[in-house]
Structure formats: C-alpha cells, structure tokens
Short mmCIF file of C-alpha atoms in Angstrom, two decimals:
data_model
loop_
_atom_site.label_atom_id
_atom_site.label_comp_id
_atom_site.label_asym_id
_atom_site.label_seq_id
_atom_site.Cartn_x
_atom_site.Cartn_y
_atom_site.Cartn_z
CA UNK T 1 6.67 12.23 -53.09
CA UNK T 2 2.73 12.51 -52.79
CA UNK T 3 0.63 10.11 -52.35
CA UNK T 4 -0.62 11.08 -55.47
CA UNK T 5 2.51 10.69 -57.08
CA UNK T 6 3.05 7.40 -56.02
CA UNK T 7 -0.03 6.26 -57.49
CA UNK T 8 0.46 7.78 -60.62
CA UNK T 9 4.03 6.03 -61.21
CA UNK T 10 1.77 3.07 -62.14
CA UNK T 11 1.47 4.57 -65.04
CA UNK T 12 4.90 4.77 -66.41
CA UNK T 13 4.20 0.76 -66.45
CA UNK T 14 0.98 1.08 -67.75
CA UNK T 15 2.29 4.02 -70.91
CA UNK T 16 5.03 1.46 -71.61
CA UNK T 17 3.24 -1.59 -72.05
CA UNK T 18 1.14 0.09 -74.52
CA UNK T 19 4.61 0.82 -76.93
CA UNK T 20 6.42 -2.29 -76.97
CA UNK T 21 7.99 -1.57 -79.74
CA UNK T 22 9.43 1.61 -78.52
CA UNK T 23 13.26 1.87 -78.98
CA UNK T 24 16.26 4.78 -78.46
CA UNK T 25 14.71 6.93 -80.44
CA UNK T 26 11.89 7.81 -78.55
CA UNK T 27 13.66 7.54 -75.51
CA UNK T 28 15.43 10.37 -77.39
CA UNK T 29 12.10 12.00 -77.93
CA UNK T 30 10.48 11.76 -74.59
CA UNK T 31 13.55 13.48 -72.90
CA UNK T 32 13.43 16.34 -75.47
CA UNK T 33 9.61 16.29 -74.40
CA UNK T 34 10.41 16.13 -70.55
CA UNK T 35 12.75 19.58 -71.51
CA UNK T 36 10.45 21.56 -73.74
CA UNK T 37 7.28 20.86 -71.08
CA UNK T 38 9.67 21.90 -68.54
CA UNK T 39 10.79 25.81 -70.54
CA UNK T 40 6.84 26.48 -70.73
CA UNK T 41 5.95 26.82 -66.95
CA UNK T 42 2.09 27.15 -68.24
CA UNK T 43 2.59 24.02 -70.08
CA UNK T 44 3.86 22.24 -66.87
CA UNK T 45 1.46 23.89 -65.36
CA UNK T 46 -1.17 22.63 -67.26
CA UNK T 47 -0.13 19.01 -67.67
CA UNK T 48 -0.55 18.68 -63.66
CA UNK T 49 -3.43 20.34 -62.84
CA UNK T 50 -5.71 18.04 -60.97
CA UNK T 51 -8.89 20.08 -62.06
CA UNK T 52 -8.34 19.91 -65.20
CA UNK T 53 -9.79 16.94 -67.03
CA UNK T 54 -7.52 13.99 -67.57
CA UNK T 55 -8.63 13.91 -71.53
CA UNK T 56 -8.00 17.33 -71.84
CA UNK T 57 -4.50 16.93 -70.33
CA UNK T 58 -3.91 14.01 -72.47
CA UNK T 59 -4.65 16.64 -75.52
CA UNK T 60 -2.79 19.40 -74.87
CA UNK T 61 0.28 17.00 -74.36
CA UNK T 62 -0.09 15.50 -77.94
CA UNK T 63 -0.43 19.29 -79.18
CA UNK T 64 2.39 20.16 -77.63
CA UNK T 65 4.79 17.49 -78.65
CA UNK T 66 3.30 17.07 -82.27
CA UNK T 67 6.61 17.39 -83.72
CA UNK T 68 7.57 14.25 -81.79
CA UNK T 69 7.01 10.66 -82.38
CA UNK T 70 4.06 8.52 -81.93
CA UNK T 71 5.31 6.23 -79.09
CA UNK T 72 6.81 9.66 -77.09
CA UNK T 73 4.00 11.54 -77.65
CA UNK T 74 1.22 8.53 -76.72
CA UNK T 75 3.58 7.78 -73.09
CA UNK T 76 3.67 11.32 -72.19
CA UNK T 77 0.04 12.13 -72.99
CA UNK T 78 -1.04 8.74 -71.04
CA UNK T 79 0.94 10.35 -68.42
CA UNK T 80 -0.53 13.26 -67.84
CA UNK T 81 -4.17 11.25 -67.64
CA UNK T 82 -2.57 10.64 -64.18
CA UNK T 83 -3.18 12.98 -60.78
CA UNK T 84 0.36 14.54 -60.02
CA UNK T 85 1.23 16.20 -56.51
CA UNK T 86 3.76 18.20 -57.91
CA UNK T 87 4.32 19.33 -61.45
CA UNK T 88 7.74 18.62 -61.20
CA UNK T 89 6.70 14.94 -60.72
CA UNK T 90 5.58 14.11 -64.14
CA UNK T 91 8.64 15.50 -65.18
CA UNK T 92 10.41 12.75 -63.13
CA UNK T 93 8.39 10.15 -64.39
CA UNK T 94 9.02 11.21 -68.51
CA UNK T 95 12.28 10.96 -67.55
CA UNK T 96 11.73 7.66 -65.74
CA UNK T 97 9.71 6.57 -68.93
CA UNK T 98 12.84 7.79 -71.88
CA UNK T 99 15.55 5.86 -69.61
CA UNK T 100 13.44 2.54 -69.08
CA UNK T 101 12.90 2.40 -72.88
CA UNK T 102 16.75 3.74 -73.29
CA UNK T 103 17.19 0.67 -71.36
CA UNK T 104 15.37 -1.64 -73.38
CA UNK T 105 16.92 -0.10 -76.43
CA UNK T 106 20.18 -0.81 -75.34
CA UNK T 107 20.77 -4.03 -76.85
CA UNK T 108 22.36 -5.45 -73.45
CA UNK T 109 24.64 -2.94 -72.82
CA UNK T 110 25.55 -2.25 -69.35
CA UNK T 111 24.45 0.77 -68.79
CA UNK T 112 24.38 1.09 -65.24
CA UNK T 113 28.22 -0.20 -65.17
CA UNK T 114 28.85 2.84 -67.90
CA UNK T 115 27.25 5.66 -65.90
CA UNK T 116 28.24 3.86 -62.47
CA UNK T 117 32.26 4.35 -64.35
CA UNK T 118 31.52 7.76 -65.40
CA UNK T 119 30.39 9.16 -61.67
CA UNK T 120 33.27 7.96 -60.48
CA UNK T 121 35.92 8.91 -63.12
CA UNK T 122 33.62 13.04 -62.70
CA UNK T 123 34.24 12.10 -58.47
CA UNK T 124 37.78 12.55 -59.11
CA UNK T 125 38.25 15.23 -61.64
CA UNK T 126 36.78 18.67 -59.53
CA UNK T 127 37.55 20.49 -63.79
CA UNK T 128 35.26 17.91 -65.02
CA UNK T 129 32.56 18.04 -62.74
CA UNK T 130 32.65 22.13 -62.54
CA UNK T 131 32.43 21.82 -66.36
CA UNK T 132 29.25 19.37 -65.89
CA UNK T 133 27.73 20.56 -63.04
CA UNK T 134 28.72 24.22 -62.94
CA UNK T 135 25.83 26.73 -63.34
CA UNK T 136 27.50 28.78 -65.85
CA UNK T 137 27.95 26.45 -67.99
CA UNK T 138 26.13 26.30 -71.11
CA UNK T 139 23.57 22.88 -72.01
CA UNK T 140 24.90 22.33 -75.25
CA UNK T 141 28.76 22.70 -74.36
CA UNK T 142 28.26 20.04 -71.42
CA UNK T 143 25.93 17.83 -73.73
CA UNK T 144 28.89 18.21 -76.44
CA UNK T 145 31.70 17.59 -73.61
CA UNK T 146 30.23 14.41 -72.49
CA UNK T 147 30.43 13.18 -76.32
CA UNK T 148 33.90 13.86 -76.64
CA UNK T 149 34.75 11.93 -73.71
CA UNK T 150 32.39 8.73 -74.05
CA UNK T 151 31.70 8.59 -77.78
CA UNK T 152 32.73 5.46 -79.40
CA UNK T 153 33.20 4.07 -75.57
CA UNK T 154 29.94 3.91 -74.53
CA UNK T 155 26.73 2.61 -75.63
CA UNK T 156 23.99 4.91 -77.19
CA UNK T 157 21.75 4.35 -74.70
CA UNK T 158 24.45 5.84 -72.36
CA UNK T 159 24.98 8.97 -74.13
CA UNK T 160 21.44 9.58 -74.63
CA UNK T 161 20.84 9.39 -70.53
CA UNK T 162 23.82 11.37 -70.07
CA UNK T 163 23.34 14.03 -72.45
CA UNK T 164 19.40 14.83 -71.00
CA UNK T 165 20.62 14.65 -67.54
CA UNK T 166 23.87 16.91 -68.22
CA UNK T 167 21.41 19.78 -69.71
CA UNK T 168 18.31 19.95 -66.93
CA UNK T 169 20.56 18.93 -63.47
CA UNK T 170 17.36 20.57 -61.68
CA UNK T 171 18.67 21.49 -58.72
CA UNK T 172 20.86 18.16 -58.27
CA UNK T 173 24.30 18.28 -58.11
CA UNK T 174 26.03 16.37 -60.77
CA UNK T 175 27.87 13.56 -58.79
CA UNK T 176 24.21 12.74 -57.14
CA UNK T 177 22.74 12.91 -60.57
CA UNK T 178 24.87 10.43 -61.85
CA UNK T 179 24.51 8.24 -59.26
CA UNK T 180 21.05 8.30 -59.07
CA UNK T 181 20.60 7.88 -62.89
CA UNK T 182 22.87 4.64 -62.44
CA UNK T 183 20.29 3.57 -59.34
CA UNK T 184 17.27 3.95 -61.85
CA UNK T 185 19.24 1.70 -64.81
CA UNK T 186 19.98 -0.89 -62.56
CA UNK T 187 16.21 -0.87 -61.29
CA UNK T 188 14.91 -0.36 -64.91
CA UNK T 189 16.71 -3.45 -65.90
CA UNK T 190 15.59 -5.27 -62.82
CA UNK T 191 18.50 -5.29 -60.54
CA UNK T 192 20.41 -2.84 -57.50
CA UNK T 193 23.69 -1.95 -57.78
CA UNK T 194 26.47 -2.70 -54.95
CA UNK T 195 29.34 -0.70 -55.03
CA UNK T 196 32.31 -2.60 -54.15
CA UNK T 197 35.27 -0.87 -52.93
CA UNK T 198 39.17 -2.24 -52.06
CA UNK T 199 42.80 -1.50 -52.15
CA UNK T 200 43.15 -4.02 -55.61
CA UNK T 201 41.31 -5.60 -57.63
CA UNK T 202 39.23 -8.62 -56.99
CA UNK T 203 39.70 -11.21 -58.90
CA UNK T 204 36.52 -12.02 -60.86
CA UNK T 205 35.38 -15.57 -59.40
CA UNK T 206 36.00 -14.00 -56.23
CA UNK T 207 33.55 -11.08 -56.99
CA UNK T 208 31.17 -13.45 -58.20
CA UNK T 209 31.31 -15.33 -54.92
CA UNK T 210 30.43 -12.21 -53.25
CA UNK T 211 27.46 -10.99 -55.33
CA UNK T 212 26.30 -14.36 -54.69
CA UNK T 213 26.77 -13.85 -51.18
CA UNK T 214 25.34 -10.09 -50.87
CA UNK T 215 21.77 -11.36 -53.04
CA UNK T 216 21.27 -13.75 -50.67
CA UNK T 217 21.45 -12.04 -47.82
CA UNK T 218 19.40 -9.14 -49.49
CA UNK T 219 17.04 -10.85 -51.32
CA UNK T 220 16.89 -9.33 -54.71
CA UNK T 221 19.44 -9.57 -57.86
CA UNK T 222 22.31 -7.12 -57.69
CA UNK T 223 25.08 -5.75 -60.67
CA UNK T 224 28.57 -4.95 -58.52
CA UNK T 225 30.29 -1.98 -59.53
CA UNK T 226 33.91 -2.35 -57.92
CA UNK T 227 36.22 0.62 -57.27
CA UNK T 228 39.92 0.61 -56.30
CA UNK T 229 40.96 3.05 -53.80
CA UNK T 230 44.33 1.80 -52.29
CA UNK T 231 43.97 4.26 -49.61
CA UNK T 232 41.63 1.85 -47.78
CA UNK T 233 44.14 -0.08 -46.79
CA UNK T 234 42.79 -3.56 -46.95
CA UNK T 235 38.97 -4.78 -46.44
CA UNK T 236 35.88 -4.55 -48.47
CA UNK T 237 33.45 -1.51 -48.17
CA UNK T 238 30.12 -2.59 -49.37
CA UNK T 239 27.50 0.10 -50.82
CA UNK T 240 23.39 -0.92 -51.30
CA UNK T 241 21.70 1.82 -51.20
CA UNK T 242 21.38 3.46 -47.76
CA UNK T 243 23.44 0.28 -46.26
CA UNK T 244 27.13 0.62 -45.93
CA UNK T 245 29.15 -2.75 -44.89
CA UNK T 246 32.71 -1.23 -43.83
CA UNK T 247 34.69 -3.68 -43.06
CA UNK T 248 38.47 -2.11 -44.82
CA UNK T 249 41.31 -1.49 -42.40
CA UNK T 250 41.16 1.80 -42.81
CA UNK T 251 37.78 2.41 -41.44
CA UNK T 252 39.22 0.00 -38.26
CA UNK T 253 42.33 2.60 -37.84
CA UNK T 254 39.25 5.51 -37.71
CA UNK T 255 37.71 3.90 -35.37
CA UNK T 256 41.04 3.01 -32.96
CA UNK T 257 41.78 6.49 -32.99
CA UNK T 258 38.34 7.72 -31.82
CA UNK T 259 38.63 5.29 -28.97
CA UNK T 260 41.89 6.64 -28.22
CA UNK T 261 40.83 10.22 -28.81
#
C-alpha cells in the first residue's frame, strides 16, 4: 500500500462519521457501487486520478452512483476527495466502508464467527470452493449458492459480505478471501480473531480462561474462533495473525522426526 493510500484510509473514518445513521442497506449499496466503478475502467480511472481535482472527483462519483442511496453515494464521493496510489485502492476502501457499516448494521451478530465458520466448512469441501472460487463460474450462480447454504443460518449482514466478495474475488483466492474478510469484521468491530485449534472441544470456561490469557499477553481484545481437528493429536495451536503458538503433539512428533531424519 502507498503512502498515499495509507493516508487516505483516514477517510473511510472520516465518510462514516458523517452517516451515522447508515445501516445494511447501504452497505448493500456501496458494494454494488465498489462493482459498477470497478466494470468502467475509465470510471476507476477517473475516481483516482491525483490531477484531477478532488471536487470534481467527488462529482463524477455522485453522477455515477445516482441510482444509489444518499449515505452510499455521500461515503464513496467523500472518498474519492482522497489521493489514491492505486486505483484499485479506493476500491478496497468502499469495500472497507460497506462491511464496517454491514457491521454496524448487524444488530450484534457475530459476524466474524459466521464467515470465520464458513472458511473453514469451504477449507474442507475442494466442490465447494471450486464452485466459489473457480473462474468459470458465473457471479450470480456463486452469489445464489452461498444463499442456499447460509440463508436462514446466518445473519444479513453475513450474506451481504459474502455475496459481494463471492462475485469480484479480484485476484484472491477464495479461502484467503474469506479469511481476510473475517480479519476486517473482527477489526471493524474492534477486536482480532485467534483461531483456536485441538483434537476436542474445549470446554467453554476453559476457552474463556484462555482468551483471557492470549489478550493479555497481546494487548488488544480478541474473538476465538476454535476448530476441531482430531488429527492433532493433543495440544493447542494458536493463530493471531502472522503468530502461530504450536504447541499440539502432533507438531512435537514433526519435529522428533526431523531430528531423527
């Protein structure tokens, strides 16, 4: 990311304090902005160009999206006031923008835990995540696939998220979309996730213990996501992030036989 970039994520805050009252439905709108800017390359184009004068940006983004809403069309134009080191950038941040307010929309649903569940259920089903991610596939069919599977056992906010990121992957492949789009909830609503893996289930005041434990040590509030994967043997792996704690038998066995080896 550019330096101008990183500037210019100020102001996602900046757009969304100005529409507190913003709710799912224009997080609905600004992701169908964030994928009509992206199918008019001179409209991308446009929105980023640093010679260009911020106002003028600002208007061609509320001519473009008149169809839209107020609130979706006032955040993306506010956006594009901003200097951009990549057009692709202010995509990312539109994006950032719809699932912060999806977020906020959500009514206190855990929306990071849903997504978090969903990568991994896609991790282990290589049908289901050719159907998502594949390149052949059609936007709409994946969009309408990941309805059939989490309607009625997800939250809104969920499905919208999902369905935008299902239809413009951009390059990503869909396990590291998902997982990144559950990184971003967790952050949106304030908090990291830890992925929590062992050979059975821990017992809830146990996992509490540990979260207590892990924000502590790190500093800042976390949301555990625990997986079961018997094949580990015994032990806790611990995911923040880049960090990795390993501490399951498994990994110890790995590491006796490269001594050995």
């Amino acid at each position: 990311m550019g330096s101008a970039t990183s500037q210019a994520r100020a102001g996602i805050d900046e757009a969304l304090v100005r529409q507190p009252q913003a709710g799912l439905h224009d997080a609905r709108d600004l992701f169908q902005a964030s994928r009509a800017i992206e199918r008019n390359p001179q409209v991308l184009s446009s929105l980023a160009d640093p010679v260009s004068p911020p106002d003028a940006r600002a208007a061609l983004a509320e001519r473009v999206l008149g169809e839209l809403g107020a609130p979706a069309r006032a955040i993306v134009a506010h956006l594009a006031r901003q200097r951009w080191s990549d057009a692709a950038d202010i995509l990312a941040a539109i994006d950032d923008a719809g699932i912060r307010i999806a977020v906020q929309g959500s009514g206190g649903a855990d929306v990071a835990g849903e997504i978090a569940s969903f990568a991994r259920i896609v991790a282990t089903d290589p049908q289901l995540e050719l159907a998502l991610g594949g390149v052949l596939g059609k936007a709409d069919d994946k969009a309408a696939l990941v309805q059939r599977l989490l309607g009625g056992r997800a939250s809104e906010a969920t499905l919208a998220i999902l369905d935008h990121l299902v239809r413009v992957p951009r390059g990503r492949r869909i396990g590291q979309l998902l997982r990144g789009a559950a990184t971003e909830v967790a952050a949106a609503a304030g908090r990291s996730i830890a992925t929590v893996t062992s050979a059975r289930e821990i017992p809830a005041p146990q996992l509490d213990r540990l979260r207590v434990g892990l924000e502590r040590q790190y500093g800042r509030t976390l949301q555990l996501q625990q997986v079961v994967d018997p094949t580990v043997i015994g032990g806790l792996r611990v995911s923040i992030g880049d960090d990795v704690i390993d501490g399951t038998v498994r990994s110890k066995f790995t590491d006796l036989r490269l001594k050995l080896g």
